[in-house]
Amino acid sequence: MRHYPTFMDIEGRPCLVVGSGAAALAKVRLLQRAGADVTIVAPRFDADIRALGKRGEVALVHRAFRDSDVQDHVLVHAASGIAELDEAVASAAKALNIPVNVVDRAALSSFVMPAIVDRGPLVIGITSGGASPVLARRVRAEIEMLLPHGLGKLAQFAQSFRSAVRATFADFETRLRFWENFFDSPLAEAVMDGKDHQARADMLALVNRAQHPAAGEVQFVQVDPAEADLLTLRDVRRIARADVVFHDGNIGAAVLDHARRDAARIEVSGDAGNTGDLMAAQLRAGKRVVRVLALTQIKHAGLGTG
Protein backbone atom coordinates (compact mmCIF):
# COMPACT_ATOMS: atom_id res chain seq x y z
CA MET A 1 0.00 0.00 0.00
CA ARG A 2 1.75 3.12 -1.22
CA HIS A 3 -0.79 5.73 -0.11
CA TYR A 4 -2.14 6.13 3.41
CA PRO A 5 -5.96 6.19 3.28
CA THR A 6 -7.54 9.05 5.20
CA PHE A 7 -10.44 11.50 5.05
CA MET A 8 -9.99 15.23 5.72
CA ASP A 9 -12.49 17.51 7.44
CA ILE A 10 -12.40 20.65 5.27
CA GLU A 11 -15.77 22.11 6.17
CA GLY A 12 -15.45 25.90 6.22
CA ARG A 13 -11.73 25.72 5.45
CA PRO A 14 -10.00 27.49 2.53
CA CYS A 15 -9.16 25.34 -0.48
CA LEU A 16 -7.68 26.42 -3.82
CA VAL A 17 -8.37 25.23 -7.35
CA VAL A 18 -6.11 26.48 -10.15
CA GLY A 19 -7.64 26.22 -13.61
CA SER A 20 -10.93 26.34 -15.44
CA GLY A 21 -12.82 23.84 -17.55
CA ALA A 22 -14.35 20.44 -16.81
CA ALA A 23 -11.53 19.07 -14.63
CA ALA A 24 -11.45 22.16 -12.42
CA LEU A 25 -15.25 22.20 -12.15
CA ALA A 26 -15.29 18.58 -11.00
CA LYS A 27 -12.83 19.37 -8.20
CA VAL A 28 -14.79 22.47 -7.20
CA ARG A 29 -18.04 20.54 -6.94
CA LEU A 30 -16.42 17.86 -4.82
CA LEU A 31 -14.93 20.47 -2.49
CA GLN A 32 -18.34 22.13 -2.20
CA ARG A 33 -19.95 18.84 -1.22
CA ALA A 34 -17.45 18.65 1.64
CA GLY A 35 -18.33 22.21 2.73
CA ALA A 36 -15.01 23.83 1.79
CA ASP A 37 -14.47 27.56 1.26
CA VAL A 38 -13.32 27.45 -2.39
CA THR A 39 -11.18 29.93 -4.32
CA ILE A 40 -10.50 29.45 -8.04
CA VAL A 41 -7.63 31.11 -9.89
CA ALA A 42 -7.51 31.35 -13.70
CA PRO A 43 -7.17 34.03 -16.38
CA ARG A 44 -10.53 32.96 -17.85
CA PHE A 45 -13.44 30.93 -16.52
CA ASP A 46 -15.93 28.64 -18.21
CA ALA A 47 -19.61 29.52 -17.98
CA ASP A 48 -20.37 27.00 -15.20
CA ILE A 49 -17.60 28.34 -12.98
CA ARG A 50 -18.60 31.96 -13.69
CA ALA A 51 -22.13 31.05 -12.60
CA LEU A 52 -20.82 29.69 -9.29
CA GLY A 53 -18.98 32.97 -8.74
CA LYS A 54 -22.05 35.06 -9.53
CA ARG A 55 -24.06 33.10 -6.98
CA GLY A 56 -21.37 33.70 -4.37
CA GLU A 57 -20.67 30.00 -3.94
CA VAL A 58 -16.96 30.38 -4.72
CA ALA A 59 -14.39 33.18 -4.93
CA LEU A 60 -12.99 33.84 -8.42
CA VAL A 61 -9.56 35.38 -9.01
CA HIS A 62 -9.30 36.52 -12.65
CA ARG A 63 -5.57 36.41 -13.36
CA ALA A 64 -2.62 34.12 -13.86
CA PHE A 65 -1.51 31.94 -10.96
CA ARG A 66 1.11 33.25 -8.53
CA ASP A 67 3.10 31.11 -6.12
CA SER A 68 1.73 33.16 -3.22
CA ASP A 69 -1.83 32.06 -4.09
CA VAL A 70 -1.37 28.78 -2.25
CA GLN A 71 -0.68 30.50 1.08
CA ASP A 72 -3.27 30.03 3.84
CA HIS A 73 -5.00 27.16 2.03
CA VAL A 74 -5.30 23.70 3.55
CA LEU A 75 -5.57 21.90 0.22
CA VAL A 76 -4.76 22.69 -3.42
CA HIS A 77 -5.95 21.22 -6.71
CA ALA A 78 -3.94 21.92 -9.88
CA ALA A 79 -6.45 21.41 -12.68
CA SER A 80 -5.38 23.70 -15.52
CA GLY A 81 -4.30 20.92 -17.86
CA ILE A 82 -1.23 23.01 -18.76
CA ALA A 83 1.84 20.97 -17.78
CA GLU A 84 4.13 23.85 -16.82
CA LEU A 85 1.43 25.62 -14.81
CA ASP A 86 0.35 22.52 -12.94
CA GLU A 87 3.99 21.79 -12.11
CA ALA A 88 4.39 25.32 -10.74
CA VAL A 89 1.28 24.96 -8.58
CA ALA A 90 2.49 21.62 -7.21
CA SER A 91 5.94 23.05 -6.45
CA ALA A 92 4.52 26.09 -4.64
CA ALA A 93 2.18 23.97 -2.51
CA LYS A 94 4.83 21.42 -1.60
CA ALA A 95 7.22 24.20 -0.56
CA LEU A 96 4.69 25.14 2.14
CA ASN A 97 3.76 21.52 2.98
CA ILE A 98 0.23 22.03 1.66
CA PRO A 99 -1.40 18.86 0.25
CA VAL A 100 -1.70 19.16 -3.53
CA ASN A 101 -3.33 17.04 -6.21
CA VAL A 102 -2.48 17.47 -9.88
CA VAL A 103 -5.16 16.09 -12.18
CA ASP A 104 -3.97 12.95 -14.01
CA ARG A 105 -0.39 13.38 -12.77
CA ALA A 106 -0.01 11.23 -9.67
CA ALA A 107 3.77 11.63 -9.65
CA LEU A 108 3.41 15.36 -9.00
CA SER A 109 0.71 14.93 -6.35
CA SER A 110 1.16 14.60 -2.61
CA PHE A 111 -2.28 12.98 -2.37
CA VAL A 112 -4.51 11.16 -4.85
CA MET A 113 -8.25 11.55 -5.35
CA PRO A 114 -10.21 8.31 -5.08
CA ALA A 115 -13.27 7.25 -7.00
CA ILE A 116 -16.08 7.89 -4.55
CA VAL A 117 -19.22 6.07 -3.48
CA ASP A 118 -21.28 8.56 -1.49
CA ARG A 119 -24.00 7.30 0.83
CA GLY A 120 -23.55 10.30 3.12
CA PRO A 121 -22.48 10.20 5.86
CA LEU A 122 -21.06 6.84 4.71
CA VAL A 123 -18.38 7.48 2.08
CA ILE A 124 -16.17 4.93 0.34
CA GLY A 125 -13.02 5.91 -1.54
CA ILE A 126 -11.41 3.60 -4.10
CA THR A 127 -8.00 4.32 -5.57
CA SER A 128 -5.38 2.59 -7.66
CA GLY A 129 -2.80 5.14 -6.49
CA GLY A 130 -2.84 6.69 -9.94
CA ALA A 131 -1.92 3.40 -11.63
CA SER A 132 -5.31 2.98 -13.32
CA PRO A 133 -8.06 5.54 -12.58
CA VAL A 134 -10.35 3.79 -15.07
CA LEU A 135 -10.06 0.55 -13.08
CA ALA A 136 -10.87 2.43 -9.85
CA ARG A 137 -13.99 3.86 -11.49
CA ARG A 138 -15.05 0.40 -12.65
CA VAL A 139 -14.70 -0.92 -9.09
CA ARG A 140 -16.72 2.05 -7.86
CA ALA A 141 -19.49 1.20 -10.32
CA GLU A 142 -19.56 -2.39 -9.03
CA ILE A 143 -19.79 -1.22 -5.43
CA GLU A 144 -22.52 1.30 -6.32
CA MET A 145 -24.67 -1.56 -7.58
CA LEU A 146 -24.11 -3.60 -4.42
CA LEU A 147 -24.87 -0.95 -1.80
CA PRO A 148 -28.45 0.08 -0.98
CA HIS A 149 -29.15 3.79 -1.28
CA GLY A 150 -30.68 3.68 2.20
CA LEU A 151 -27.26 3.17 3.81
CA GLY A 152 -27.00 6.91 4.41
CA LYS A 153 -30.22 6.85 6.44
CA LEU A 154 -28.90 3.85 8.38
CA ALA A 155 -25.64 5.60 9.23
CA GLN A 156 -27.51 8.71 10.43
CA PHE A 157 -29.88 6.58 12.51
CA ALA A 158 -26.98 4.77 14.17
CA GLN A 159 -25.23 8.07 14.85
CA SER A 160 -28.31 9.35 16.69
CA PHE A 161 -28.03 6.42 19.13
CA ARG A 162 -24.25 6.40 19.61
CA SER A 163 -24.30 8.41 22.82
CA ALA A 164 -27.06 6.26 24.33
CA VAL A 165 -25.25 3.04 23.43
CA ARG A 166 -21.96 4.37 24.80
CA ALA A 167 -23.68 5.36 28.06
CA THR A 168 -25.31 1.93 28.35
CA PHE A 169 -22.28 -0.22 27.50
CA ALA A 170 -18.99 0.97 28.97
CA ASP A 171 -17.02 -1.92 27.47
CA PHE A 172 -15.82 -1.53 23.88
CA GLU A 173 -16.34 -5.17 22.94
CA THR A 174 -19.91 -5.09 24.25
CA ARG A 175 -20.66 -2.00 22.17
CA LEU A 176 -19.10 -3.63 19.13
CA ARG A 177 -21.25 -6.73 19.61
CA PHE A 178 -24.35 -4.57 19.97
CA TRP A 179 -23.73 -2.66 16.75
CA GLU A 180 -22.94 -5.81 14.79
CA ASN A 181 -26.19 -7.37 15.98
CA PHE A 182 -28.06 -4.20 15.05
CA PHE A 183 -26.68 -4.00 11.51
CA ASP A 184 -27.49 -7.70 10.98
CA SER A 185 -31.06 -7.32 12.26
CA PRO A 186 -34.36 -6.66 10.42
CA LEU A 187 -34.36 -3.34 12.27
CA ALA A 188 -31.56 -2.07 10.02
CA GLU A 189 -33.64 -2.98 6.95
CA ALA A 190 -36.59 -1.08 8.40
CA VAL A 191 -34.47 2.04 8.85
CA MET A 192 -33.27 1.88 5.23
CA ASP A 193 -36.90 1.51 4.14
CA GLY A 194 -37.75 4.77 5.91
CA LYS A 195 -39.73 3.28 8.83
CA ASP A 196 -38.04 5.58 11.34
CA HIS A 197 -40.81 5.93 13.93
CA GLN A 198 -41.23 2.22 14.61
CA ALA A 199 -37.47 1.70 14.25
CA ARG A 200 -36.72 4.08 17.12
CA ALA A 201 -39.04 2.20 19.47
CA ASP A 202 -37.52 -1.12 18.39
CA MET A 203 -34.03 0.28 18.87
CA LEU A 204 -34.73 1.16 22.50
CA ALA A 205 -35.99 -2.39 23.08
CA LEU A 206 -32.85 -3.78 21.44
CA VAL A 207 -30.65 -1.69 23.76
CA ASN A 208 -32.52 -2.98 26.81
CA ARG A 209 -32.24 -6.63 25.71
CA ALA A 210 -28.54 -6.26 24.96
CA GLN A 211 -27.74 -5.28 28.54
CA HIS A 212 -27.79 -8.96 29.50
CA PRO A 213 -24.41 -10.73 29.24
CA ALA A 214 -23.83 -12.13 25.76
CA ALA A 215 -22.99 -15.79 25.27
CA GLY A 216 -19.99 -16.74 23.18
CA GLU A 217 -20.43 -18.38 19.81
CA VAL A 218 -18.29 -20.40 17.44
CA GLN A 219 -18.44 -20.74 13.68
CA PHE A 220 -16.31 -22.63 11.21
CA VAL A 221 -14.92 -21.54 7.88
CA GLN A 222 -13.25 -23.91 5.45
CA VAL A 223 -10.97 -22.59 2.75
CA ASP A 224 -8.55 -23.91 0.17
CA PRO A 225 -5.32 -21.95 0.89
CA ALA A 226 -4.53 -21.97 -2.82
CA GLU A 227 -7.90 -20.40 -3.71
CA ALA A 228 -8.53 -17.85 -0.99
CA ASP A 229 -10.41 -15.61 -3.43
CA LEU A 230 -13.22 -18.20 -3.51
CA LEU A 231 -14.34 -17.37 0.05
CA THR A 232 -18.07 -16.87 0.18
CA LEU A 233 -19.55 -13.58 1.36
CA ARG A 234 -20.97 -15.44 4.36
CA ASP A 235 -17.51 -16.67 5.34
CA VAL A 236 -16.00 -13.21 4.92
CA ARG A 237 -18.67 -11.83 7.26
CA ARG A 238 -17.99 -14.54 9.82
CA ILE A 239 -14.29 -13.74 9.88
CA ALA A 240 -14.94 -9.99 9.97
CA ARG A 241 -17.20 -10.29 13.04
CA ALA A 242 -14.90 -12.57 15.04
CA ASP A 243 -13.21 -11.52 18.27
CA VAL A 244 -10.81 -14.46 17.98
CA VAL A 245 -9.71 -16.30 14.83
CA PHE A 246 -8.15 -19.75 15.24
CA HIS A 247 -6.48 -20.79 12.00
CA ASP A 248 -4.26 -23.45 10.50
CA GLY A 249 -0.68 -22.48 9.76
CA ASN A 250 -1.13 -22.49 5.99
CA ILE A 251 -3.98 -19.96 6.02
CA GLY A 252 -2.52 -16.80 4.52
CA ALA A 253 -3.08 -13.06 4.79
CA ALA A 254 -5.58 -13.05 1.92
CA VAL A 255 -8.00 -14.77 4.30
CA LEU A 256 -6.90 -13.47 7.70
CA ASP A 257 -6.90 -9.84 6.64
CA HIS A 258 -10.69 -10.00 6.58
CA ALA A 259 -10.54 -10.06 10.38
CA ARG A 260 -10.84 -6.87 12.40
CA ARG A 261 -7.53 -5.25 13.26
CA ASP A 262 -8.23 -5.74 16.98
CA ALA A 263 -9.23 -9.41 16.62
CA ALA A 264 -6.86 -11.99 18.08
CA ARG A 265 -5.34 -14.38 15.55
CA ILE A 266 -4.19 -17.70 16.96
CA GLU A 267 -2.36 -20.25 14.83
CA VAL A 268 -3.11 -23.81 15.90
CA SER A 269 -1.67 -27.22 15.09
CA GLY A 270 -3.52 -30.39 14.18
CA ASP A 271 -4.14 -31.23 17.87
CA ALA A 272 -7.95 -30.98 17.87
CA GLY A 273 -8.21 -31.59 21.62
CA ASN A 274 -5.91 -28.72 22.60
CA THR A 275 -7.52 -26.41 20.03
CA GLY A 276 -10.96 -27.30 21.40
CA ASP A 277 -9.87 -26.38 24.92
CA LEU A 278 -8.54 -23.03 23.77
CA MET A 279 -11.74 -22.27 21.87
CA ALA A 280 -13.89 -23.31 24.84
CA ALA A 281 -12.04 -20.84 27.07
CA GLN A 282 -12.79 -18.03 24.62
CA LEU A 283 -16.45 -19.03 24.44
CA ARG A 284 -16.75 -18.93 28.24
CA ALA A 285 -15.42 -15.39 28.06
CA GLY A 286 -18.29 -14.47 25.72
CA LYS A 287 -16.13 -14.15 22.61
CA ARG A 288 -17.16 -14.67 19.02
CA VAL A 289 -14.83 -17.39 17.79
CA VAL A 290 -14.13 -18.45 14.21
CA ARG A 291 -12.11 -21.53 13.36
CA VAL A 292 -10.60 -21.25 9.89
CA LEU A 293 -9.71 -24.68 8.57
CA ALA A 294 -7.64 -25.47 5.50
CA LEU A 295 -9.48 -28.01 3.35
CA THR A 296 -6.52 -30.37 3.69
CA GLN A 297 -6.88 -30.28 7.49
CA ILE A 298 -10.62 -30.79 7.87
CA LYS A 299 -10.55 -34.58 7.63
CA HIS A 300 -7.85 -34.80 10.31
CA ALA A 301 -9.47 -32.24 12.61
CA GLY A 302 -12.74 -34.14 12.82
CA LEU A 303 -14.75 -30.91 12.55
CA GLY A 304 -17.54 -29.86 10.23
CA THR A 305 -18.73 -26.45 9.23
CA GLY A 306 -21.64 -24.56 10.63
CSV table of C-alpha atoms in Angstrom, one decimal:
chain,number,residue,atom,x,y,z
A,1,MET,CA,0.0,0.0,0.0
A,2,ARG,CA,1.7,3.1,-1.2
A,3,HIS,CA,-0.8,5.7,-0.1
A,4,TYR,CA,-2.1,6.1,3.4
A,5,PRO,CA,-6.0,6.2,3.3
A,6,THR,CA,-7.5,9.0,5.2
A,7,PHE,CA,-10.4,11.5,5.1
A,8,MET,CA,-10.0,15.2,5.7
A,9,ASP,CA,-12.5,17.5,7.4
A,10,ILE,CA,-12.4,20.7,5.3
A,11,GLU,CA,-15.8,22.1,6.2
A,12,GLY,CA,-15.5,25.9,6.2
A,13,ARG,CA,-11.7,25.7,5.4
A,14,PRO,CA,-10.0,27.5,2.5
A,15,CYS,CA,-9.2,25.3,-0.5
A,16,LEU,CA,-7.7,26.4,-3.8
A,17,VAL,CA,-8.4,25.2,-7.3
A,18,VAL,CA,-6.1,26.5,-10.2
A,19,GLY,CA,-7.6,26.2,-13.6
A,20,SER,CA,-10.9,26.3,-15.4
A,21,GLY,CA,-12.8,23.8,-17.6
A,22,ALA,CA,-14.3,20.4,-16.8
A,23,ALA,CA,-11.5,19.1,-14.6
A,24,ALA,CA,-11.5,22.2,-12.4
A,25,LEU,CA,-15.3,22.2,-12.2
A,26,ALA,CA,-15.3,18.6,-11.0
A,27,LYS,CA,-12.8,19.4,-8.2
A,28,VAL,CA,-14.8,22.5,-7.2
A,29,ARG,CA,-18.0,20.5,-6.9
A,30,LEU,CA,-16.4,17.9,-4.8
A,31,LEU,CA,-14.9,20.5,-2.5
A,32,GLN,CA,-18.3,22.1,-2.2
A,33,ARG,CA,-20.0,18.8,-1.2
A,34,ALA,CA,-17.4,18.7,1.6
A,35,GLY,CA,-18.3,22.2,2.7
A,36,ALA,CA,-15.0,23.8,1.8
A,37,ASP,CA,-14.5,27.6,1.3
A,38,VAL,CA,-13.3,27.5,-2.4
A,39,THR,CA,-11.2,29.9,-4.3
A,40,ILE,CA,-10.5,29.4,-8.0
A,41,VAL,CA,-7.6,31.1,-9.9
A,42,ALA,CA,-7.5,31.3,-13.7
A,43,PRO,CA,-7.2,34.0,-16.4
A,44,ARG,CA,-10.5,33.0,-17.9
A,45,PHE,CA,-13.4,30.9,-16.5
A,46,ASP,CA,-15.9,28.6,-18.2
A,47,ALA,CA,-19.6,29.5,-18.0
A,48,ASP,CA,-20.4,27.0,-15.2
A,49,ILE,CA,-17.6,28.3,-13.0
A,50,ARG,CA,-18.6,32.0,-13.7
A,51,ALA,CA,-22.1,31.1,-12.6
A,52,LEU,CA,-20.8,29.7,-9.3
A,53,GLY,CA,-19.0,33.0,-8.7
A,54,LYS,CA,-22.1,35.1,-9.5
A,55,ARG,CA,-24.1,33.1,-7.0
A,56,GLY,CA,-21.4,33.7,-4.4
A,57,GLU,CA,-20.7,30.0,-3.9
A,58,VAL,CA,-17.0,30.4,-4.7
A,59,ALA,CA,-14.4,33.2,-4.9
A,60,LEU,CA,-13.0,33.8,-8.4
A,61,VAL,CA,-9.6,35.4,-9.0
A,62,HIS,CA,-9.3,36.5,-12.7
A,63,ARG,CA,-5.6,36.4,-13.4
A,64,ALA,CA,-2.6,34.1,-13.9
A,65,PHE,CA,-1.5,31.9,-11.0
A,66,ARG,CA,1.1,33.3,-8.5
A,67,ASP,CA,3.1,31.1,-6.1
A,68,SER,CA,1.7,33.2,-3.2
A,69,ASP,CA,-1.8,32.1,-4.1
A,70,VAL,CA,-1.4,28.8,-2.2
A,71,GLN,CA,-0.7,30.5,1.1
A,72,ASP,CA,-3.3,30.0,3.8
A,73,HIS,CA,-5.0,27.2,2.0
A,74,VAL,CA,-5.3,23.7,3.6
A,75,LEU,CA,-5.6,21.9,0.2
A,76,VAL,CA,-4.8,22.7,-3.4
A,77,HIS,CA,-6.0,21.2,-6.7
A,78,ALA,CA,-3.9,21.9,-9.9
A,79,ALA,CA,-6.5,21.4,-12.7
A,80,SER,CA,-5.4,23.7,-15.5
A,81,GLY,CA,-4.3,20.9,-17.9
A,82,ILE,CA,-1.2,23.0,-18.8
A,83,ALA,CA,1.8,21.0,-17.8
A,84,GLU,CA,4.1,23.8,-16.8
A,85,LEU,CA,1.4,25.6,-14.8
A,86,ASP,CA,0.3,22.5,-12.9
A,87,GLU,CA,4.0,21.8,-12.1
A,88,ALA,CA,4.4,25.3,-10.7
A,89,VAL,CA,1.3,25.0,-8.6
A,90,ALA,CA,2.5,21.6,-7.2
A,91,SER,CA,5.9,23.1,-6.4
A,92,ALA,CA,4.5,26.1,-4.6
A,93,ALA,CA,2.2,24.0,-2.5
A,94,LYS,CA,4.8,21.4,-1.6
A,95,ALA,CA,7.2,24.2,-0.6
A,96,LEU,CA,4.7,25.1,2.1
A,97,ASN,CA,3.8,21.5,3.0
A,98,ILE,CA,0.2,22.0,1.7
A,99,PRO,CA,-1.4,18.9,0.2
A,100,VAL,CA,-1.7,19.2,-3.5
A,101,ASN,CA,-3.3,17.0,-6.2
A,102,VAL,CA,-2.5,17.5,-9.9
A,103,VAL,CA,-5.2,16.1,-12.2
A,104,ASP,CA,-4.0,12.9,-14.0
A,105,ARG,CA,-0.4,13.4,-12.8
A,106,ALA,CA,0.0,11.2,-9.7
A,107,ALA,CA,3.8,11.6,-9.7
A,108,LEU,CA,3.4,15.4,-9.0
A,109,SER,CA,0.7,14.9,-6.4
A,110,SER,CA,1.2,14.6,-2.6
A,111,PHE,CA,-2.3,13.0,-2.4
A,112,VAL,CA,-4.5,11.2,-4.9
A,113,MET,CA,-8.2,11.6,-5.4
A,114,PRO,CA,-10.2,8.3,-5.1
A,115,ALA,CA,-13.3,7.3,-7.0
A,116,ILE,CA,-16.1,7.9,-4.6
A,117,VAL,CA,-19.2,6.1,-3.5
A,118,ASP,CA,-21.3,8.6,-1.5
A,119,ARG,CA,-24.0,7.3,0.8
A,120,GLY,CA,-23.5,10.3,3.1
A,121,PRO,CA,-22.5,10.2,5.9
A,122,LEU,CA,-21.1,6.8,4.7
A,123,VAL,CA,-18.4,7.5,2.1
A,124,ILE,CA,-16.2,4.9,0.3
A,125,GLY,CA,-13.0,5.9,-1.5
A,126,ILE,CA,-11.4,3.6,-4.1
A,127,THR,CA,-8.0,4.3,-5.6
A,128,SER,CA,-5.4,2.6,-7.7
A,129,GLY,CA,-2.8,5.1,-6.5
A,130,GLY,CA,-2.8,6.7,-9.9
A,131,ALA,CA,-1.9,3.4,-11.6
A,132,SER,CA,-5.3,3.0,-13.3
A,133,PRO,CA,-8.1,5.5,-12.6
A,134,VAL,CA,-10.3,3.8,-15.1
A,135,LEU,CA,-10.1,0.6,-13.1
A,136,ALA,CA,-10.9,2.4,-9.9
A,137,ARG,CA,-14.0,3.9,-11.5
A,138,ARG,CA,-15.1,0.4,-12.6
A,139,VAL,CA,-14.7,-0.9,-9.1
A,140,ARG,CA,-16.7,2.1,-7.9
A,141,ALA,CA,-19.5,1.2,-10.3
A,142,GLU,CA,-19.6,-2.4,-9.0
A,143,ILE,CA,-19.8,-1.2,-5.4
A,144,GLU,CA,-22.5,1.3,-6.3
A,145,MET,CA,-24.7,-1.6,-7.6
A,146,LEU,CA,-24.1,-3.6,-4.4
A,147,LEU,CA,-24.9,-0.9,-1.8
A,148,PRO,CA,-28.4,0.1,-1.0
A,149,HIS,CA,-29.2,3.8,-1.3
A,150,GLY,CA,-30.7,3.7,2.2
A,151,LEU,CA,-27.3,3.2,3.8
A,152,GLY,CA,-27.0,6.9,4.4
A,153,LYS,CA,-30.2,6.9,6.4
A,154,LEU,CA,-28.9,3.8,8.4
A,155,ALA,CA,-25.6,5.6,9.2
A,156,GLN,CA,-27.5,8.7,10.4
A,157,PHE,CA,-29.9,6.6,12.5
A,158,ALA,CA,-27.0,4.8,14.2
A,159,GLN,CA,-25.2,8.1,14.8
A,160,SER,CA,-28.3,9.4,16.7
A,161,PHE,CA,-28.0,6.4,19.1
A,162,ARG,CA,-24.2,6.4,19.6
A,163,SER,CA,-24.3,8.4,22.8
A,164,ALA,CA,-27.1,6.3,24.3
A,165,VAL,CA,-25.3,3.0,23.4
A,166,ARG,CA,-22.0,4.4,24.8
A,167,ALA,CA,-23.7,5.4,28.1
A,168,THR,CA,-25.3,1.9,28.3
A,169,PHE,CA,-22.3,-0.2,27.5
A,170,ALA,CA,-19.0,1.0,29.0
A,171,ASP,CA,-17.0,-1.9,27.5
A,172,PHE,CA,-15.8,-1.5,23.9
A,173,GLU,CA,-16.3,-5.2,22.9
A,174,THR,CA,-19.9,-5.1,24.2
A,175,ARG,CA,-20.7,-2.0,22.2
A,176,LEU,CA,-19.1,-3.6,19.1
A,177,ARG,CA,-21.3,-6.7,19.6
A,178,PHE,CA,-24.3,-4.6,20.0
A,179,TRP,CA,-23.7,-2.7,16.8
A,180,GLU,CA,-22.9,-5.8,14.8
A,181,ASN,CA,-26.2,-7.4,16.0
A,182,PHE,CA,-28.1,-4.2,15.1
A,183,PHE,CA,-26.7,-4.0,11.5
A,184,ASP,CA,-27.5,-7.7,11.0
A,185,SER,CA,-31.1,-7.3,12.3
A,186,PRO,CA,-34.4,-6.7,10.4
A,187,LEU,CA,-34.4,-3.3,12.3
A,188,ALA,CA,-31.6,-2.1,10.0
A,189,GLU,CA,-33.6,-3.0,7.0
A,190,ALA,CA,-36.6,-1.1,8.4
A,191,VAL,CA,-34.5,2.0,8.8
A,192,MET,CA,-33.3,1.9,5.2
A,193,ASP,CA,-36.9,1.5,4.1
A,194,GLY,CA,-37.7,4.8,5.9
A,195,LYS,CA,-39.7,3.3,8.8
A,196,ASP,CA,-38.0,5.6,11.3
A,197,HIS,CA,-40.8,5.9,13.9
A,198,GLN,CA,-41.2,2.2,14.6
A,199,ALA,CA,-37.5,1.7,14.3
A,200,ARG,CA,-36.7,4.1,17.1
A,201,ALA,CA,-39.0,2.2,19.5
A,202,ASP,CA,-37.5,-1.1,18.4
A,203,MET,CA,-34.0,0.3,18.9
A,204,LEU,CA,-34.7,1.2,22.5
A,205,ALA,CA,-36.0,-2.4,23.1
A,206,LEU,CA,-32.8,-3.8,21.4
A,207,VAL,CA,-30.6,-1.7,23.8
A,208,ASN,CA,-32.5,-3.0,26.8
A,209,ARG,CA,-32.2,-6.6,25.7
A,210,ALA,CA,-28.5,-6.3,25.0
A,211,GLN,CA,-27.7,-5.3,28.5
A,212,HIS,CA,-27.8,-9.0,29.5
A,213,PRO,CA,-24.4,-10.7,29.2
A,214,ALA,CA,-23.8,-12.1,25.8
A,215,ALA,CA,-23.0,-15.8,25.3
A,216,GLY,CA,-20.0,-16.7,23.2
A,217,GLU,CA,-20.4,-18.4,19.8
A,218,VAL,CA,-18.3,-20.4,17.4
A,219,GLN,CA,-18.4,-20.7,13.7
A,220,PHE,CA,-16.3,-22.6,11.2
A,221,VAL,CA,-14.9,-21.5,7.9
A,222,GLN,CA,-13.2,-23.9,5.4
A,223,VAL,CA,-11.0,-22.6,2.7
A,224,ASP,CA,-8.5,-23.9,0.2
A,225,PRO,CA,-5.3,-21.9,0.9
A,226,ALA,CA,-4.5,-22.0,-2.8
A,227,GLU,CA,-7.9,-20.4,-3.7
A,228,ALA,CA,-8.5,-17.9,-1.0
A,229,ASP,CA,-10.4,-15.6,-3.4
A,230,LEU,CA,-13.2,-18.2,-3.5
A,231,LEU,CA,-14.3,-17.4,0.0
A,232,THR,CA,-18.1,-16.9,0.2
A,233,LEU,CA,-19.5,-13.6,1.4
A,234,ARG,CA,-21.0,-15.4,4.4
A,235,ASP,CA,-17.5,-16.7,5.3
A,236,VAL,CA,-16.0,-13.2,4.9
A,237,ARG,CA,-18.7,-11.8,7.3
A,238,ARG,CA,-18.0,-14.5,9.8
A,239,ILE,CA,-14.3,-13.7,9.9
A,240,ALA,CA,-14.9,-10.0,10.0
A,241,ARG,CA,-17.2,-10.3,13.0
A,242,ALA,CA,-14.9,-12.6,15.0
A,243,ASP,CA,-13.2,-11.5,18.3
A,244,VAL,CA,-10.8,-14.5,18.0
A,245,VAL,CA,-9.7,-16.3,14.8
A,246,PHE,CA,-8.2,-19.8,15.2
A,247,HIS,CA,-6.5,-20.8,12.0
A,248,ASP,CA,-4.3,-23.4,10.5
A,249,GLY,CA,-0.7,-22.5,9.8
A,250,ASN,CA,-1.1,-22.5,6.0
A,251,ILE,CA,-4.0,-20.0,6.0
A,252,GLY,CA,-2.5,-16.8,4.5
A,253,ALA,CA,-3.1,-13.1,4.8
A,254,ALA,CA,-5.6,-13.1,1.9
A,255,VAL,CA,-8.0,-14.8,4.3
A,256,LEU,CA,-6.9,-13.5,7.7
A,257,ASP,CA,-6.9,-9.8,6.6
A,258,HIS,CA,-10.7,-10.0,6.6
A,259,ALA,CA,-10.5,-10.1,10.4
A,260,ARG,CA,-10.8,-6.9,12.4
A,261,ARG,CA,-7.5,-5.3,13.3
A,262,ASP,CA,-8.2,-5.7,17.0
A,263,ALA,CA,-9.2,-9.4,16.6
A,264,ALA,CA,-6.9,-12.0,18.1
A,265,ARG,CA,-5.3,-14.4,15.6
A,266,ILE,CA,-4.2,-17.7,17.0
A,267,GLU,CA,-2.4,-20.3,14.8
A,268,VAL,CA,-3.1,-23.8,15.9
A,269,SER,CA,-1.7,-27.2,15.1
A,270,GLY,CA,-3.5,-30.4,14.2
A,271,ASP,CA,-4.1,-31.2,17.9
A,272,ALA,CA,-7.9,-31.0,17.9
A,273,GLY,CA,-8.2,-31.6,21.6
A,274,ASN,CA,-5.9,-28.7,22.6
A,275,THR,CA,-7.5,-26.4,20.0
A,276,GLY,CA,-11.0,-27.3,21.4
A,277,ASP,CA,-9.9,-26.4,24.9
A,278,LEU,CA,-8.5,-23.0,23.8
A,279,MET,CA,-11.7,-22.3,21.9
A,280,ALA,CA,-13.9,-23.3,24.8
A,281,ALA,CA,-12.0,-20.8,27.1
A,282,GLN,CA,-12.8,-18.0,24.6
A,283,LEU,CA,-16.5,-19.0,24.4
A,284,ARG,CA,-16.8,-18.9,28.2
A,285,ALA,CA,-15.4,-15.4,28.1
A,286,GLY,CA,-18.3,-14.5,25.7
A,287,LYS,CA,-16.1,-14.2,22.6
A,288,ARG,CA,-17.2,-14.7,19.0
A,289,VAL,CA,-14.8,-17.4,17.8
A,290,VAL,CA,-14.1,-18.5,14.2
A,291,ARG,CA,-12.1,-21.5,13.4
A,292,VAL,CA,-10.6,-21.3,9.9
A,293,LEU,CA,-9.7,-24.7,8.6
A,294,ALA,CA,-7.6,-25.5,5.5
A,295,LEU,CA,-9.5,-28.0,3.3
A,296,THR,CA,-6.5,-30.4,3.7
A,297,GLN,CA,-6.9,-30.3,7.5
A,298,ILE,CA,-10.6,-30.8,7.9
A,299,LYS,CA,-10.6,-34.6,7.6
A,300,HIS,CA,-7.9,-34.8,10.3
A,301,ALA,CA,-9.5,-32.2,12.6
A,302,GLY,CA,-12.7,-34.1,12.8
A,303,LEU,CA,-14.7,-30.9,12.5
A,304,GLY,CA,-17.5,-29.9,10.2
A,305,THR,CA,-18.7,-26.5,9.2
A,306,GLY,CA,-21.6,-24.6,10.6
